[in-house]
């Protein structure tokens, strides 16, 4: 998971932004009930780099106990668990055909099951 513009992040910031080739992780995590702000055109001066990502604000509300719904875990723990599972699914589902196209291209996004936004 590559953090976007890490060197420009303000100390103490509760917002994290991550690169997401083709928007695959964001789509999988949205299906699990997590919500994000979409990021586009991350590196306009370098079109070969990943241009898609998501941003998540980790407020103190993320530390709440989800009780029975989350198996006694905090919302942050549930998010991290779901992120790991989504990443594993994305790696396993990447088809040979998808690898022929850049993750930034429309065919690459659609073949990987990424976001169409």
PDB file of C-alpha atoms in Angstrom:
ATOM      1  CA  UNK A   1       0.000   0.000   0.000  1.00  0.00           C
ATOM      2  CA  UNK A   2       1.670   3.186  -1.182  1.00  0.00           C
ATOM      3  CA  UNK A   3       0.802   6.366   0.702  1.00  0.00           C
ATOM      4  CA  UNK A   4       0.156   9.320  -1.600  1.00  0.00           C
ATOM      5  CA  UNK A   5       2.348  12.412  -1.251  1.00  0.00           C
ATOM      6  CA  UNK A   6       3.781  11.140   2.048  1.00  0.00           C
ATOM      7  CA  UNK A   7       6.384  13.912   2.209  1.00  0.00           C
ATOM      8  CA  UNK A   8       3.670  16.606   2.140  1.00  0.00           C
ATOM      9  CA  UNK A   9       1.504  15.084   4.870  1.00  0.00           C
ATOM     10  CA  UNK A  10       1.023  17.363   7.873  1.00  0.00           C
ATOM     11  CA  UNK A  11       2.235  16.021  11.219  1.00  0.00           C
ATOM     12  CA  UNK A  12      -0.685  14.761  13.282  1.00  0.00           C
ATOM     13  CA  UNK A  13      -3.006  14.528  10.294  1.00  0.00           C
ATOM     14  CA  UNK A  14      -5.750  11.935  10.689  1.00  0.00           C
ATOM     15  CA  UNK A  15      -6.251  11.583   6.924  1.00  0.00           C
ATOM     16  CA  UNK A  16      -4.461   8.892   4.967  1.00  0.00           C
ATOM     17  CA  UNK A  17      -4.408   8.685   1.176  1.00  0.00           C
ATOM     18  CA  UNK A  18      -3.274   5.602  -0.699  1.00  0.00           C
ATOM     19  CA  UNK A  19      -2.624   4.678  -4.304  1.00  0.00           C
ATOM     20  CA  UNK A  20      -5.101   2.163  -5.680  1.00  0.00           C
ATOM     21  CA  UNK A  21      -4.317   0.940  -9.199  1.00  0.00           C
ATOM     22  CA  UNK A  22      -7.582   0.811 -11.188  1.00  0.00           C
ATOM     23  CA  UNK A  23      -9.568   1.564  -8.007  1.00  0.00           C
ATOM     24  CA  UNK A  24      -9.886  -2.153  -7.240  1.00  0.00           C
ATOM     25  CA  UNK A  25      -9.387  -1.979  -3.465  1.00  0.00           C
ATOM     26  CA  UNK A  26     -11.750   0.952  -3.071  1.00  0.00           C
ATOM     27  CA  UNK A  27     -14.501  -0.900  -4.912  1.00  0.00           C
ATOM     28  CA  UNK A  28     -14.007  -4.062  -2.845  1.00  0.00           C
ATOM     29  CA  UNK A  29     -13.935  -2.109   0.421  1.00  0.00           C
ATOM     30  CA  UNK A  30     -17.063  -0.132  -0.481  1.00  0.00           C
ATOM     31  CA  UNK A  31     -18.864  -3.459  -0.875  1.00  0.00           C
ATOM     32  CA  UNK A  32     -17.868  -4.211   2.720  1.00  0.00           C
ATOM     33  CA  UNK A  33     -19.436  -0.956   3.946  1.00  0.00           C
ATOM     34  CA  UNK A  34     -16.414   1.356   4.115  1.00  0.00           C
ATOM     35  CA  UNK A  35     -16.571   4.805   2.518  1.00  0.00           C
ATOM     36  CA  UNK A  36     -13.799   6.861   0.964  1.00  0.00           C
ATOM     37  CA  UNK A  37     -13.078   9.978  -1.002  1.00  0.00           C
ATOM     38  CA  UNK A  38     -11.885   9.063  -4.499  1.00  0.00           C
ATOM     39  CA  UNK A  39      -8.601  10.492  -5.744  1.00  0.00           C
ATOM     40  CA  UNK A  40      -7.846  10.983  -9.436  1.00  0.00           C
ATOM     41  CA  UNK A  41      -4.911  12.320 -11.455  1.00  0.00           C
ATOM     42  CA  UNK A  42      -2.464  11.922  -8.566  1.00  0.00           C
ATOM     43  CA  UNK A  43       0.706  12.470 -10.572  1.00  0.00           C
ATOM     44  CA  UNK A  44      -0.168  14.472 -13.711  1.00  0.00           C
ATOM     45  CA  UNK A  45       3.488  15.089 -14.521  1.00  0.00           C
ATOM     46  CA  UNK A  46       4.193  11.321 -14.553  1.00  0.00           C
ATOM     47  CA  UNK A  47       1.422   9.484 -16.457  1.00  0.00           C
ATOM     48  CA  UNK A  48       3.160   6.114 -16.031  1.00  0.00           C
ATOM     49  CA  UNK A  49       2.550   6.196 -12.261  1.00  0.00           C
ATOM     50  CA  UNK A  50      -0.657   5.118 -10.571  1.00  0.00           C
ATOM     51  CA  UNK A  51      -3.235   7.875 -11.040  1.00  0.00           C
ATOM     52  CA  UNK A  52      -6.025   6.530  -8.804  1.00  0.00           C
ATOM     53  CA  UNK A  53      -6.396   6.295  -5.060  1.00  0.00           C
ATOM     54  CA  UNK A  54      -8.570   6.862  -2.039  1.00  0.00           C
ATOM     55  CA  UNK A  55      -8.532   9.035   1.034  1.00  0.00           C
ATOM     56  CA  UNK A  56      -9.788   8.040   4.477  1.00  0.00           C
ATOM     57  CA  UNK A  57     -10.195  10.202   7.559  1.00  0.00           C
ATOM     58  CA  UNK A  58      -9.332   8.352  10.759  1.00  0.00           C
ATOM     59  CA  UNK A  59     -11.225  10.317  13.396  1.00  0.00           C
ATOM     60  CA  UNK A  60     -11.594   9.111  16.999  1.00  0.00           C
ATOM     61  CA  UNK A  61     -14.874   7.553  15.829  1.00  0.00           C
ATOM     62  CA  UNK A  62     -12.701   4.925  14.080  1.00  0.00           C
ATOM     63  CA  UNK A  63     -11.689   3.664  17.532  1.00  0.00           C
ATOM     64  CA  UNK A  64     -15.261   2.866  18.590  1.00  0.00           C
ATOM     65  CA  UNK A  65     -16.056  -0.694  19.612  1.00  0.00           C
ATOM     66  CA  UNK A  66     -18.343  -2.351  17.086  1.00  0.00           C
ATOM     67  CA  UNK A  67     -19.510  -4.915  19.619  1.00  0.00           C
ATOM     68  CA  UNK A  68     -21.141  -8.016  18.172  1.00  0.00           C
ATOM     69  CA  UNK A  69     -21.193  -6.657  14.605  1.00  0.00           C
ATOM     70  CA  UNK A  70     -17.410  -6.466  14.479  1.00  0.00           C
ATOM     71  CA  UNK A  71     -16.645  -9.440  16.702  1.00  0.00           C
ATOM     72  CA  UNK A  72     -15.619  -7.142  19.569  1.00  0.00           C
ATOM     73  CA  UNK A  73     -13.149  -5.209  17.399  1.00  0.00           C
ATOM     74  CA  UNK A  74     -12.808  -1.486  16.826  1.00  0.00           C
ATOM     75  CA  UNK A  75     -13.857   0.061  13.511  1.00  0.00           C
ATOM     76  CA  UNK A  76     -10.180   0.574  12.643  1.00  0.00           C
ATOM     77  CA  UNK A  77      -9.392  -3.106  13.285  1.00  0.00           C
ATOM     78  CA  UNK A  78     -12.321  -4.141  11.079  1.00  0.00           C
ATOM     79  CA  UNK A  79     -11.102  -1.794   8.326  1.00  0.00           C
ATOM     80  CA  UNK A  80      -7.560  -3.195   8.469  1.00  0.00           C
ATOM     81  CA  UNK A  81      -8.875  -6.769   8.393  1.00  0.00           C
ATOM     82  CA  UNK A  82     -11.090  -5.970   5.397  1.00  0.00           C
ATOM     83  CA  UNK A  83      -8.212  -4.156   3.657  1.00  0.00           C
ATOM     84  CA  UNK A  84      -6.005  -7.241   3.972  1.00  0.00           C
ATOM     85  CA  UNK A  85      -8.719  -9.508   2.626  1.00  0.00           C
ATOM     86  CA  UNK A  86      -9.547  -7.154  -0.261  1.00  0.00           C
ATOM     87  CA  UNK A  87      -5.864  -6.901  -1.217  1.00  0.00           C
ATOM     88  CA  UNK A  88      -5.528 -10.698  -1.217  1.00  0.00           C
ATOM     89  CA  UNK A  89      -8.656 -11.032  -3.377  1.00  0.00           C
ATOM     90  CA  UNK A  90      -7.381  -8.403  -5.810  1.00  0.00           C
ATOM     91  CA  UNK A  91      -4.027 -10.170  -6.205  1.00  0.00           C
ATOM     92  CA  UNK A  92      -5.710 -13.547  -6.749  1.00  0.00           C
ATOM     93  CA  UNK A  93      -8.238 -12.199  -9.273  1.00  0.00           C
ATOM     94  CA  UNK A  94      -5.799 -10.329 -11.535  1.00  0.00           C
ATOM     95  CA  UNK A  95      -6.208 -12.016 -14.925  1.00  0.00           C
ATOM     96  CA  UNK A  96      -3.501 -12.444 -17.540  1.00  0.00           C
ATOM     97  CA  UNK A  97      -5.564 -10.383 -19.944  1.00  0.00           C
ATOM     98  CA  UNK A  98      -5.710  -7.482 -17.469  1.00  0.00           C
ATOM     99  CA  UNK A  99      -1.932  -7.431 -17.158  1.00  0.00           C
ATOM    100  CA  UNK A 100      -1.655  -6.612 -20.871  1.00  0.00           C
ATOM    101  CA  UNK A 101      -3.131  -3.160 -20.159  1.00  0.00           C
ATOM    102  CA  UNK A 102      -1.970  -0.348 -17.900  1.00  0.00           C
ATOM    103  CA  UNK A 103      -3.942  -0.082 -14.658  1.00  0.00           C
ATOM    104  CA  UNK A 104      -4.589   3.563 -15.628  1.00  0.00           C
ATOM    105  CA  UNK A 105      -6.309   2.642 -18.904  1.00  0.00           C
ATOM    106  CA  UNK A 106     -10.034   1.986 -19.307  1.00  0.00           C
ATOM    107  CA  UNK A 107      -9.513  -1.649 -20.433  1.00  0.00           C
ATOM    108  CA  UNK A 108      -7.127  -2.202 -17.505  1.00  0.00           C
ATOM    109  CA  UNK A 109      -9.642  -0.809 -15.016  1.00  0.00           C
ATOM    110  CA  UNK A 110     -12.576  -2.799 -16.372  1.00  0.00           C
ATOM    111  CA  UNK A 111     -10.658  -6.080 -16.654  1.00  0.00           C
ATOM    112  CA  UNK A 112      -9.387  -5.765 -13.086  1.00  0.00           C
ATOM    113  CA  UNK A 113     -12.880  -5.035 -11.742  1.00  0.00           C
ATOM    114  CA  UNK A 114     -11.926  -1.530 -10.676  1.00  0.00           C
ATOM    115  CA  UNK A 115     -14.007   1.575 -10.300  1.00  0.00           C
ATOM    116  CA  UNK A 116     -15.603   3.036 -13.412  1.00  0.00           C
ATOM    117  CA  UNK A 117     -15.906   6.519 -11.883  1.00  0.00           C
TER     118      UNK A 117
END
